[in-house]
PDB file of C-alpha atoms and ligand atoms in Angstrom:
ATOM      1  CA  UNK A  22       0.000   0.000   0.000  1.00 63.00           C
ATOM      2  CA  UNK A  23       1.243   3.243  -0.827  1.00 69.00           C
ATOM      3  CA  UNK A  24       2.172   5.667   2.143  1.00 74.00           C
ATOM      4  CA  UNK A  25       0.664   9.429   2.446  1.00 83.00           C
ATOM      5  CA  UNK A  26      -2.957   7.534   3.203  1.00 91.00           C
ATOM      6  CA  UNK A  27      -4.776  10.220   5.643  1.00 95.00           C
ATOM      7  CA  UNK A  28      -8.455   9.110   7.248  1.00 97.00           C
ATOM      8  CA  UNK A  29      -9.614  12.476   9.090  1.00 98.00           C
ATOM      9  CA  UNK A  30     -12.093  11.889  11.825  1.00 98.00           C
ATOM     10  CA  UNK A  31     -14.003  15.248  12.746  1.00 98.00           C
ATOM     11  CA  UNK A  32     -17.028  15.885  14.959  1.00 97.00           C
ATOM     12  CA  UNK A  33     -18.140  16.739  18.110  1.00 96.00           C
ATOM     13  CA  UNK A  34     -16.776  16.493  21.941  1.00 93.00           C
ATOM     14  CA  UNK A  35     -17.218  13.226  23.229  1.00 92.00           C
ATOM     15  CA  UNK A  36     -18.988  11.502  20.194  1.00 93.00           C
ATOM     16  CA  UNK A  37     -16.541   8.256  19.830  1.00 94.00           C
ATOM     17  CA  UNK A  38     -13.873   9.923  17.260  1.00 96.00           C
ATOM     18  CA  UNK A  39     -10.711   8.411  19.371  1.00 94.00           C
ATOM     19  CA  UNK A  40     -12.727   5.267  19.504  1.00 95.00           C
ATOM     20  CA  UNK A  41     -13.427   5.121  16.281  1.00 97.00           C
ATOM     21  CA  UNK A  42      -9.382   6.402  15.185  1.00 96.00           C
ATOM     22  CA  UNK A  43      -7.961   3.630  17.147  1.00 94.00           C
ATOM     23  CA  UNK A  44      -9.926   0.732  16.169  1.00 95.00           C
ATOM     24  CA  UNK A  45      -9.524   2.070  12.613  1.00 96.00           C
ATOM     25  CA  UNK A  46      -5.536   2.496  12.779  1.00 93.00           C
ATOM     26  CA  UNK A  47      -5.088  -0.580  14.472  1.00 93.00           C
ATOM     27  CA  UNK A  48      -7.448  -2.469  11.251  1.00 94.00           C
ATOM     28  CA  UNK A  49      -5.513  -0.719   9.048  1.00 93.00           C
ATOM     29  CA  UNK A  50      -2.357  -0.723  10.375  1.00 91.00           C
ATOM     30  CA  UNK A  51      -1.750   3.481  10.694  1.00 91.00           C
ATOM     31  CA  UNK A  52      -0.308   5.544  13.015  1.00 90.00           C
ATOM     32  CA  UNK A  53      -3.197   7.069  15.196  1.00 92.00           C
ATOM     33  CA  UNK A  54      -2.685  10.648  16.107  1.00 93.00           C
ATOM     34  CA  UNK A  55      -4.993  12.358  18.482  1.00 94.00           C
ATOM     35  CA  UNK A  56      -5.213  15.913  17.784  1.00 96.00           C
ATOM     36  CA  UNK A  57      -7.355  16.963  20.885  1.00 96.00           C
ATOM     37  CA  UNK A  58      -4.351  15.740  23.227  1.00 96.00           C
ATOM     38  CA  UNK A  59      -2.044  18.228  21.410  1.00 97.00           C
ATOM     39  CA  UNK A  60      -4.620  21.157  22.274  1.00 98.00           C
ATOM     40  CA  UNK A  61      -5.073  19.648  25.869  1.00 97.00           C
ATOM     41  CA  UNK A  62      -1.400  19.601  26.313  1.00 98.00           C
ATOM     42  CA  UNK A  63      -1.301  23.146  25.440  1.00 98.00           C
ATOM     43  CA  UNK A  64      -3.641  23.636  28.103  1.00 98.00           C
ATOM     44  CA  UNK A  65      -2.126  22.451  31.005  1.00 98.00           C
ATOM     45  CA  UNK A  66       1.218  23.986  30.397  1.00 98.00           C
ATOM     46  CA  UNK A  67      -0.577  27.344  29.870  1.00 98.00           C
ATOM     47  CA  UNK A  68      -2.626  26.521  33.105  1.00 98.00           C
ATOM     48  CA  UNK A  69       0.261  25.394  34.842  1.00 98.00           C
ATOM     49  CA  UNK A  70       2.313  28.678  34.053  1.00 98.00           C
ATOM     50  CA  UNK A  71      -0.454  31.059  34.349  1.00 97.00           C
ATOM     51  CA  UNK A  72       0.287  32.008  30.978  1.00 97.00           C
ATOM     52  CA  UNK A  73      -2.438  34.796  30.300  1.00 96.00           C
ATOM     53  CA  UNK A  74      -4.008  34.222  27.372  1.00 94.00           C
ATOM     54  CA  UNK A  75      -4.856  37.908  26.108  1.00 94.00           C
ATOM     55  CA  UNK A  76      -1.315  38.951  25.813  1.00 97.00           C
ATOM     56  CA  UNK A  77      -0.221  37.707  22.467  1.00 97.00           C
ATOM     57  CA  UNK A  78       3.266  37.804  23.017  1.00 97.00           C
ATOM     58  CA  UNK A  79       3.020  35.551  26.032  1.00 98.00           C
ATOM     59  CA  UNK A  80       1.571  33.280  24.388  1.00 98.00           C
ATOM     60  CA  UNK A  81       3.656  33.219  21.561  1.00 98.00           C
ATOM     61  CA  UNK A  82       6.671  33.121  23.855  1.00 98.00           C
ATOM     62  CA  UNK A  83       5.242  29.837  25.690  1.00 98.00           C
ATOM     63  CA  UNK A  84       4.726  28.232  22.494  1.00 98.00           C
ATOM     64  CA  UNK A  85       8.421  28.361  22.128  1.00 97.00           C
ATOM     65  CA  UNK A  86       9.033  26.008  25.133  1.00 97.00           C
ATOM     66  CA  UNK A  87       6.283  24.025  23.955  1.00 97.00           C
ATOM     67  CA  UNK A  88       7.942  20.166  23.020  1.00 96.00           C
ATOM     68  CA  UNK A  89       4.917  17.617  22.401  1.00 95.00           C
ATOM     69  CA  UNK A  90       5.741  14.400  21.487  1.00 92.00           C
ATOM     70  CA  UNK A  91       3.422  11.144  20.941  1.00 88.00           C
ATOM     71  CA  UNK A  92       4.515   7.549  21.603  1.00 83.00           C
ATOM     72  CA  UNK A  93       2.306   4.457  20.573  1.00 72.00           C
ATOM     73  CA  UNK A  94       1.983   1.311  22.774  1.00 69.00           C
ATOM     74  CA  UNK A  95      -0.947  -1.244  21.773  1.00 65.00           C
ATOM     75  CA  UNK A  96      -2.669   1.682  19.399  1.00 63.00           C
ATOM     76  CA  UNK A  97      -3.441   3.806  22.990  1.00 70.00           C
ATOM     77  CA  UNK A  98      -2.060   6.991  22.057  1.00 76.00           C
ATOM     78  CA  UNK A  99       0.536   8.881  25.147  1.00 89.00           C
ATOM     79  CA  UNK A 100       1.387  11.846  24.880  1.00 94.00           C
ATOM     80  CA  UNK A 101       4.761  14.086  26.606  1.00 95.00           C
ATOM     81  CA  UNK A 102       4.956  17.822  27.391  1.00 97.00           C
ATOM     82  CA  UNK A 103       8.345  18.343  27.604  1.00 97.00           C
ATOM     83  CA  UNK A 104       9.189  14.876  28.405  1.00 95.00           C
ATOM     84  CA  UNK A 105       6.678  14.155  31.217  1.00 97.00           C
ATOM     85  CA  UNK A 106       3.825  11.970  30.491  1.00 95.00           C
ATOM     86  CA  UNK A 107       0.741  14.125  30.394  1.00 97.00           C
ATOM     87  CA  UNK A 108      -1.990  11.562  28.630  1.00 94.00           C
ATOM     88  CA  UNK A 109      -3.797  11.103  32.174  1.00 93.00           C
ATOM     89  CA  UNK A 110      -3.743  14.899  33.782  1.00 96.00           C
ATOM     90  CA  UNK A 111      -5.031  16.401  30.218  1.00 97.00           C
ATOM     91  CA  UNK A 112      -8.584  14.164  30.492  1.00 93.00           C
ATOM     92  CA  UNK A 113      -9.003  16.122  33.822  1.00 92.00           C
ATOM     93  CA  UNK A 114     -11.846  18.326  34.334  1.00 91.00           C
ATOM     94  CA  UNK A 115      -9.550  21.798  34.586  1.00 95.00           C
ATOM     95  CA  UNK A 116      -8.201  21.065  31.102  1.00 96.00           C
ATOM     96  CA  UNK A 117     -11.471  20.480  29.650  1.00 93.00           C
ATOM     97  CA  UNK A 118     -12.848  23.532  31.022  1.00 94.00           C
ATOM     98  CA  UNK A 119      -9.738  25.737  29.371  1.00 96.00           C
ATOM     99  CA  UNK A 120      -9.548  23.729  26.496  1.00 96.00           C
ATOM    100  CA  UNK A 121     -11.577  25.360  24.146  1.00 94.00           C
ATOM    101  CA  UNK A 122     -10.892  28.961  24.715  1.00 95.00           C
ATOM    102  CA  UNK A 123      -6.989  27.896  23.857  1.00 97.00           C
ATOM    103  CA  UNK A 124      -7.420  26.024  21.273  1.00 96.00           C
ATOM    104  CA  UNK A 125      -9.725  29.316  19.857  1.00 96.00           C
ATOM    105  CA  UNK A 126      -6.531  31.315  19.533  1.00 97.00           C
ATOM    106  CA  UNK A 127      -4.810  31.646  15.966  1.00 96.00           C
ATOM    107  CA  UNK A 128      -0.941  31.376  17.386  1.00 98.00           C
ATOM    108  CA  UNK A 129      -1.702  27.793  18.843  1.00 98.00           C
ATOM    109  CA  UNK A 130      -3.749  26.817  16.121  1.00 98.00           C
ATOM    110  CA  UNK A 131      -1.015  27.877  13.574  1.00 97.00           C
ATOM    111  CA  UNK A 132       1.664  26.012  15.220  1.00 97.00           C
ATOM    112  CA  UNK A 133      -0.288  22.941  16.015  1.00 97.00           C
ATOM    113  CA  UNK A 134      -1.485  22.315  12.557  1.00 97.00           C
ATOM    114  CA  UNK A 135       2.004  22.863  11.497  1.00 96.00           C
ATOM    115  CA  UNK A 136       2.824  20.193  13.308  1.00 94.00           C
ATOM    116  CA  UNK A 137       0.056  17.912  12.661  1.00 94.00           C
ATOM    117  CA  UNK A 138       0.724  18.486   8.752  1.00 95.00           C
ATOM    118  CA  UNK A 139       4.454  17.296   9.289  1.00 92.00           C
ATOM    119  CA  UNK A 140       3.165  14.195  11.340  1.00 88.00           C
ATOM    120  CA  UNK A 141       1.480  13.163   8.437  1.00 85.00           C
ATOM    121  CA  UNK A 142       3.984  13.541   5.362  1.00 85.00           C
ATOM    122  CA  UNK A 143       5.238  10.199   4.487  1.00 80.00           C
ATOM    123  CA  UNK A 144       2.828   7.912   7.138  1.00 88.00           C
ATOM    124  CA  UNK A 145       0.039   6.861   6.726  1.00 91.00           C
ATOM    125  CA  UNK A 146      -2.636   8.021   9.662  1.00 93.00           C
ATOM    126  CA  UNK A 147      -5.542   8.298  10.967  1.00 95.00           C
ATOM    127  CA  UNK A 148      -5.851  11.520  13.014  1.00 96.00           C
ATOM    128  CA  UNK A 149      -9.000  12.780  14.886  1.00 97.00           C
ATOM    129  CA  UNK A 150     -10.532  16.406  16.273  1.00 97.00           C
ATOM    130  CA  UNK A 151     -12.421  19.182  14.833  1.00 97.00           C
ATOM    131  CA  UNK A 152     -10.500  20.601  11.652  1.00 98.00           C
ATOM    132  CA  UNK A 153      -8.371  17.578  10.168  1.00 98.00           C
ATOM    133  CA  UNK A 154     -10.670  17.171   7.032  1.00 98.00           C
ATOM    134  CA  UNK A 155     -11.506  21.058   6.559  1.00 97.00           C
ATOM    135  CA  UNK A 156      -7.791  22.617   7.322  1.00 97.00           C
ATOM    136  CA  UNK A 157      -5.121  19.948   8.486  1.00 97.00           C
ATOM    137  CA  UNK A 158      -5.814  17.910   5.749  1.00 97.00           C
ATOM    138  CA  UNK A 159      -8.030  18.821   3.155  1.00 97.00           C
ATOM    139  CA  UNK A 160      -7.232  16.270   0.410  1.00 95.00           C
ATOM    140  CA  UNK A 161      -7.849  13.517   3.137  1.00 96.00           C
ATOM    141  CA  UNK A 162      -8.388  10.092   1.230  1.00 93.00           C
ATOM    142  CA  UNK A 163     -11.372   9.617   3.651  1.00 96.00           C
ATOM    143  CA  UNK A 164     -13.026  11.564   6.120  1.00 98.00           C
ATOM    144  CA  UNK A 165     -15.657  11.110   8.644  1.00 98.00           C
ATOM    145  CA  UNK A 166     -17.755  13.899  10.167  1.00 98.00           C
ATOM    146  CA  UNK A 167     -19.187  12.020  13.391  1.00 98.00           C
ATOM    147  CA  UNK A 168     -22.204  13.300  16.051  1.00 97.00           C
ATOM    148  CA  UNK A 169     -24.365  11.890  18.627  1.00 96.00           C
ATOM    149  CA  UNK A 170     -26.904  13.145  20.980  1.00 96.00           C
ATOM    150  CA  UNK A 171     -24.789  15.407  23.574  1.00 94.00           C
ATOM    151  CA  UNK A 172     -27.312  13.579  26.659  1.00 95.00           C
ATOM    152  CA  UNK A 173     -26.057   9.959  25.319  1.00 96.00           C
ATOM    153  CA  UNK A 174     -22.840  11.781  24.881  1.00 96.00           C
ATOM    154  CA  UNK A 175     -22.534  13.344  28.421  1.00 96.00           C
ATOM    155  CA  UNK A 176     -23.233  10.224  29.673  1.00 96.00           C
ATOM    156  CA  UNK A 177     -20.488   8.351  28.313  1.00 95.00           C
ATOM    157  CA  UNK A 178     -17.770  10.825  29.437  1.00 94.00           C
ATOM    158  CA  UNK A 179     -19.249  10.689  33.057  1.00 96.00           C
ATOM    159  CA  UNK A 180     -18.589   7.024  32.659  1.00 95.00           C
ATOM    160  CA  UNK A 181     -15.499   7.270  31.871  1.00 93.00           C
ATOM    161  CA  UNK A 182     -14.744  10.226  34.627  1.00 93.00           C
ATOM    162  CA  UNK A 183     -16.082   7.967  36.724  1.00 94.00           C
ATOM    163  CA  UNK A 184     -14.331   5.149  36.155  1.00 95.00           C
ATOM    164  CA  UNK A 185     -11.119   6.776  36.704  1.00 91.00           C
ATOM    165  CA  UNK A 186     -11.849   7.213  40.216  1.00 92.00           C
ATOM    166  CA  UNK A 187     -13.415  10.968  39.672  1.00 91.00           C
ATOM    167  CA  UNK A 188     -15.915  11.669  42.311  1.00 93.00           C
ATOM    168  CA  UNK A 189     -16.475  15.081  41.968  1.00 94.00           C
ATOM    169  CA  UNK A 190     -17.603  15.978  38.604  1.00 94.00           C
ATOM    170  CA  UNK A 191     -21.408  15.305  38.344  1.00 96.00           C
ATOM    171  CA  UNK A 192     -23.220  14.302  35.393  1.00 96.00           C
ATOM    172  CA  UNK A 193     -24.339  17.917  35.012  1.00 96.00           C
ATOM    173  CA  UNK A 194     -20.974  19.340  34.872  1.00 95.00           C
ATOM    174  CA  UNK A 195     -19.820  17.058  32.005  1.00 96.00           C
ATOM    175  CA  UNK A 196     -23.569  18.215  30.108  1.00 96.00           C
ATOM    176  CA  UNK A 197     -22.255  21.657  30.686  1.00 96.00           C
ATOM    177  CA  UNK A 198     -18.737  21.103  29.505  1.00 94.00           C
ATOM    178  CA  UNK A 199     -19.784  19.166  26.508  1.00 95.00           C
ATOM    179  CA  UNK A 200     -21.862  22.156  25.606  1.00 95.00           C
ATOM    180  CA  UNK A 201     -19.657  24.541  25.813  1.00 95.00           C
ATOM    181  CA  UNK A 202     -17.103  23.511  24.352  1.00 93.00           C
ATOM    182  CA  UNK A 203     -19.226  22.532  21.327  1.00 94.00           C
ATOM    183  CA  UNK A 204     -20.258  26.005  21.347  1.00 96.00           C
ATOM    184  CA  UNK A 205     -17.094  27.619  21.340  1.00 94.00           C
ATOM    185  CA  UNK A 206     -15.580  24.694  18.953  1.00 94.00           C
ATOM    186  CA  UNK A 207     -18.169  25.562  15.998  1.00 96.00           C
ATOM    187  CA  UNK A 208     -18.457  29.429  16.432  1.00 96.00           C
ATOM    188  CA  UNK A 209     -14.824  30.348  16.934  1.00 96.00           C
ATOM    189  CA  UNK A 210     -13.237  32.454  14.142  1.00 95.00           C
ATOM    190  CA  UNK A 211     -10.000  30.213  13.547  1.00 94.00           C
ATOM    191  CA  UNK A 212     -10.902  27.509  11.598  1.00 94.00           C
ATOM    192  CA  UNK A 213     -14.411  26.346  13.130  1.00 95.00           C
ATOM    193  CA  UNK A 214     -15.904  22.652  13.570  1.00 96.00           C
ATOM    194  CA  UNK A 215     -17.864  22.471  10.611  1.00 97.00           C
ATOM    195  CA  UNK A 216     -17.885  19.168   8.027  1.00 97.00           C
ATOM    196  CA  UNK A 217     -15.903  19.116   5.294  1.00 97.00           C
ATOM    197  CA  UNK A 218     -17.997  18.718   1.880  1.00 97.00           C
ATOM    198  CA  UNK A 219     -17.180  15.241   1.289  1.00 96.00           C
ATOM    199  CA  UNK A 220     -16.679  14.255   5.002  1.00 97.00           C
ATOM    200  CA  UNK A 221     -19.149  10.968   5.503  1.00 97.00           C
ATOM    201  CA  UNK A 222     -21.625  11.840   8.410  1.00 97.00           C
ATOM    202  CA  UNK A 223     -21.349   9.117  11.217  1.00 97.00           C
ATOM    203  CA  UNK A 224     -24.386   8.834  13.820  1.00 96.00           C
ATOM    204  CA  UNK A 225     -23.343   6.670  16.634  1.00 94.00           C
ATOM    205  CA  UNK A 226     -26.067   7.578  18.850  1.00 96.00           C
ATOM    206  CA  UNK A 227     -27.838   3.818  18.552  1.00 95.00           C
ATOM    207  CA  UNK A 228     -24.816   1.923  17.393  1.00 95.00           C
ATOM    208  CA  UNK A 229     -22.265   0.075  18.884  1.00 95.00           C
ATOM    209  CA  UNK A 230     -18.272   0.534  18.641  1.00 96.00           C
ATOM    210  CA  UNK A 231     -18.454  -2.425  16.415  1.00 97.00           C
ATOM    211  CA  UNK A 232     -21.024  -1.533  13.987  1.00 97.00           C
ATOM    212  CA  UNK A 233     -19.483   2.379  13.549  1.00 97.00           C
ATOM    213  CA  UNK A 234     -15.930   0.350  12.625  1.00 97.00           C
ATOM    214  CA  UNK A 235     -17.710  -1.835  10.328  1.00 97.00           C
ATOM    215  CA  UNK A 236     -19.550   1.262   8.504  1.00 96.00           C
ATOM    216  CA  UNK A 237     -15.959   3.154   8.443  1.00 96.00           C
ATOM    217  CA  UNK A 238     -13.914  -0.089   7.326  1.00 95.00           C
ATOM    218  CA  UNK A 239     -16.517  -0.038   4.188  1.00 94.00           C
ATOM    219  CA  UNK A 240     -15.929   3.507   3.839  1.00 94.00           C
ATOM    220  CA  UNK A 241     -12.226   3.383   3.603  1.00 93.00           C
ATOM    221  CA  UNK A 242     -12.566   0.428   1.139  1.00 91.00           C
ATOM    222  CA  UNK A 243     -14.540   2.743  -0.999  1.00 90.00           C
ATOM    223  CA  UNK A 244     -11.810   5.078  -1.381  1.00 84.00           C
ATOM    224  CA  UNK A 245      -7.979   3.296  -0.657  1.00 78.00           C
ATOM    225  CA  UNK A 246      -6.146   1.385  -3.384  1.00 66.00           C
ATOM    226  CA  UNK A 247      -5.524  -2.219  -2.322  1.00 63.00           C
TER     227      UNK A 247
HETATM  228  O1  LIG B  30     -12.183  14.074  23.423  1.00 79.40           O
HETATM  229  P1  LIG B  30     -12.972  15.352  23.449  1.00 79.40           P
HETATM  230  O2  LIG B  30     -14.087  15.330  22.461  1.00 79.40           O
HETATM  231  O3  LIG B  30     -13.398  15.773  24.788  1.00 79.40           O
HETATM  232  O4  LIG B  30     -12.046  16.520  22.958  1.00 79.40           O
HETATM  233  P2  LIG B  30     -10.623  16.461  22.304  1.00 79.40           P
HETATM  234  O5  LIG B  30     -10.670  15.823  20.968  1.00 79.40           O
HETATM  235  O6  LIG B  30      -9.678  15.938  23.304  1.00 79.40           O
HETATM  236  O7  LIG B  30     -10.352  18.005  22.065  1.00 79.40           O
HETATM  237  C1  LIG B  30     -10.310  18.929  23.129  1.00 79.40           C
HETATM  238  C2  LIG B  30     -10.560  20.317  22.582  1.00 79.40           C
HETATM  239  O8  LIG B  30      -9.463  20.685  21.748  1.00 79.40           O
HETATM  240  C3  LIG B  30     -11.805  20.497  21.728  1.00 79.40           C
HETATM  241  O9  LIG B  30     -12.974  20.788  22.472  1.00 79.40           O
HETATM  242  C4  LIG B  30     -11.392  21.671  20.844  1.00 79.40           C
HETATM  243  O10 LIG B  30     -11.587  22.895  21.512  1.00 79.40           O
HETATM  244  C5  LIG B  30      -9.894  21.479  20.677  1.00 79.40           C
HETATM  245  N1  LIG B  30      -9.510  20.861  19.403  1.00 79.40           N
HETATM  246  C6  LIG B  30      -9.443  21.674  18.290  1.00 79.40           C
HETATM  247  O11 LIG B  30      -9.754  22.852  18.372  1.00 79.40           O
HETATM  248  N2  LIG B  30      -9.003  21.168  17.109  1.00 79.40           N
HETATM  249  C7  LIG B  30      -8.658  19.873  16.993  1.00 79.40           C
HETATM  250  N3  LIG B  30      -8.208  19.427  15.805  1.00 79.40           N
HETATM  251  C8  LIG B  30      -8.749  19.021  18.104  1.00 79.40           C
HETATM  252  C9  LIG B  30      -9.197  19.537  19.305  1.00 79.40           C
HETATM  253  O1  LIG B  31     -12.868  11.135  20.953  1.00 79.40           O
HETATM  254  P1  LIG B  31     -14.216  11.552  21.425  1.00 79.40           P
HETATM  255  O2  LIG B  31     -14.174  12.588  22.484  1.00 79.40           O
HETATM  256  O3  LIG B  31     -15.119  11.965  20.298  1.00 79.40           O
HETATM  257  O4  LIG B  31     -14.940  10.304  22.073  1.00 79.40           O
HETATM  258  P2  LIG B  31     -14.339   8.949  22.683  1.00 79.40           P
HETATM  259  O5  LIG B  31     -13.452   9.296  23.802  1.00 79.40           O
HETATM  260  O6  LIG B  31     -13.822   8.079  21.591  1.00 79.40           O
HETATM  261  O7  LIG B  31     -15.674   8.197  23.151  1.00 79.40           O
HETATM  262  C1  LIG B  31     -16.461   8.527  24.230  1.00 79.40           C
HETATM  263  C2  LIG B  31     -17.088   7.264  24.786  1.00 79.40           C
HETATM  264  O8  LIG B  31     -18.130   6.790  23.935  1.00 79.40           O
HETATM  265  C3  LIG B  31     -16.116   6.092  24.979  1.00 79.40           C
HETATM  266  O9  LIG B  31     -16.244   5.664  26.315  1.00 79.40           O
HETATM  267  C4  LIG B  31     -16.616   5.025  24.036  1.00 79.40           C
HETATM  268  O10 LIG B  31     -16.447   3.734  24.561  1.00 79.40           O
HETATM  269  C5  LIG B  31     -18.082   5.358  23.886  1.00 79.40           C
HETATM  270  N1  LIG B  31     -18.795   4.867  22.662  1.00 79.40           N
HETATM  271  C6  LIG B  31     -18.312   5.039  21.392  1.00 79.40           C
HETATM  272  O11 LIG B  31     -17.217   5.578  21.244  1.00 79.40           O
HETATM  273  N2  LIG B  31     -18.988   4.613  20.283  1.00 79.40           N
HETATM  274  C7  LIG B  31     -20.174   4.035  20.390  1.00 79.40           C
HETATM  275  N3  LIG B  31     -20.820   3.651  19.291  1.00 79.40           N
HETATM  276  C8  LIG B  31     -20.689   3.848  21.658  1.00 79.40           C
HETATM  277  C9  LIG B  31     -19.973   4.282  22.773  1.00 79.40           C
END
């Protein structure tokens, strides 16, 4: 198979698009990068160093000292912030809740797509978040736009919160989250969440992880050479 094969996963917080990217990569036999983490990463080292996010040059100045790396064991994406393993602390409720309004400004944006753009010369991937197939990679081989009811939604990431021995954040606080960020994701100026033209739209508020992979395995088989 030939190499520069991209499948871009966009869609919504919470709506099974790392689910979905793994199970795919690891079918397919990609790399899986997770664009959200990069964002999230972002996040905690501006939370952590109070970097203040109206002053441009501050911001442009902790980009600098900014190293993200991603290493792959058993298709679960980790990602380092300057060497340290970060993959568990950026899931955490004070990340989400920043998340957003960093990921809004054009200086991050602008250096994380450059870097998401390099990550995919010469692989192939399958990368996930909220602007692969409209500005990271436009001429993505396949791309998915996915959705589900933000209640079914909510629900799952309070699962998951939950089941990482979080027993603070309430069901109402993820709803909230989800909401916002959604709302800030889609109306921001820098490249918005919207679907690309030819991104496939992908339900998964009544189906299983199984059946989604199955739909998106007959998708990419549409569209790859052999
Ligand atoms: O997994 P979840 O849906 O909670 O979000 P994520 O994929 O980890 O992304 C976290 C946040 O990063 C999103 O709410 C967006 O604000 C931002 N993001 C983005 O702006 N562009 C991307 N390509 C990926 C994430
Ligand atoms: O990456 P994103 O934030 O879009 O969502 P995720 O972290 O992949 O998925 C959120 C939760 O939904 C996970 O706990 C999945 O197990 C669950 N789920 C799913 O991804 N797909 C379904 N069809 C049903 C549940």
């Amino acid at each position: 198979m030939r190499k520069n094969l991209v499948v871009a996963i966009d869609g919504y917080s919470s709506c099974g698009k790392s689910t979905l990217a793994k199970a795919l990569a690891k079918k397919l036999g990609f790399i899986y990068i997770d664009s959200g983490a990069m964002y999230r990463a972002v996040t905690l080292y501006f939370i952590r160093n109070q970097v203040d996010m109206t002053d441009t040059e501050a911001v442009k100045d902790a980009l600098q000292h900014i190293e993200l790396n991603f290493h792959s064991r058993d298709y679960q994406s980790h990602i380092t912030l300057n060497g340290e393993e970060v993959s568990e602390e950026i899931r955490q409720m004070p990340v989400s809740e920043n998340v957003s309004e960093v990921a809004a400004n054009k200086f991050v944006r602008k250096d994380m797509v450059k870097q998401q753009q390099r990550m995919g010369k010469s692989k192939n991937i399958v990368m996930d978040g909220r602007d692969i197939g409209t500005t990271v990679f436009p001429d993505a081989q396949v791309k998915f736009f996915m959705t589900a009811d933000p209640k079914i939604r909510a629900e799952r990431r309070f699962k998951e919160l939950q089941s990482k021995g979080d027993t603070t954040t309430t069901m109402e606080d993820v709803f909230e989250n989800i909401a916002h960020r959604d709302f800030l994701d889609t109306t921001r100026a820098e490249s918005p969440l919207t679907r690309a033209e030819d991104a496939v739209i992908l339900d998964n508020t009544e189906i299983t992880e199984q059946e989604q992979l199955d739909f998106a395995i007959e998708q990419v088989k549409l569209h790859f050479p052999e």
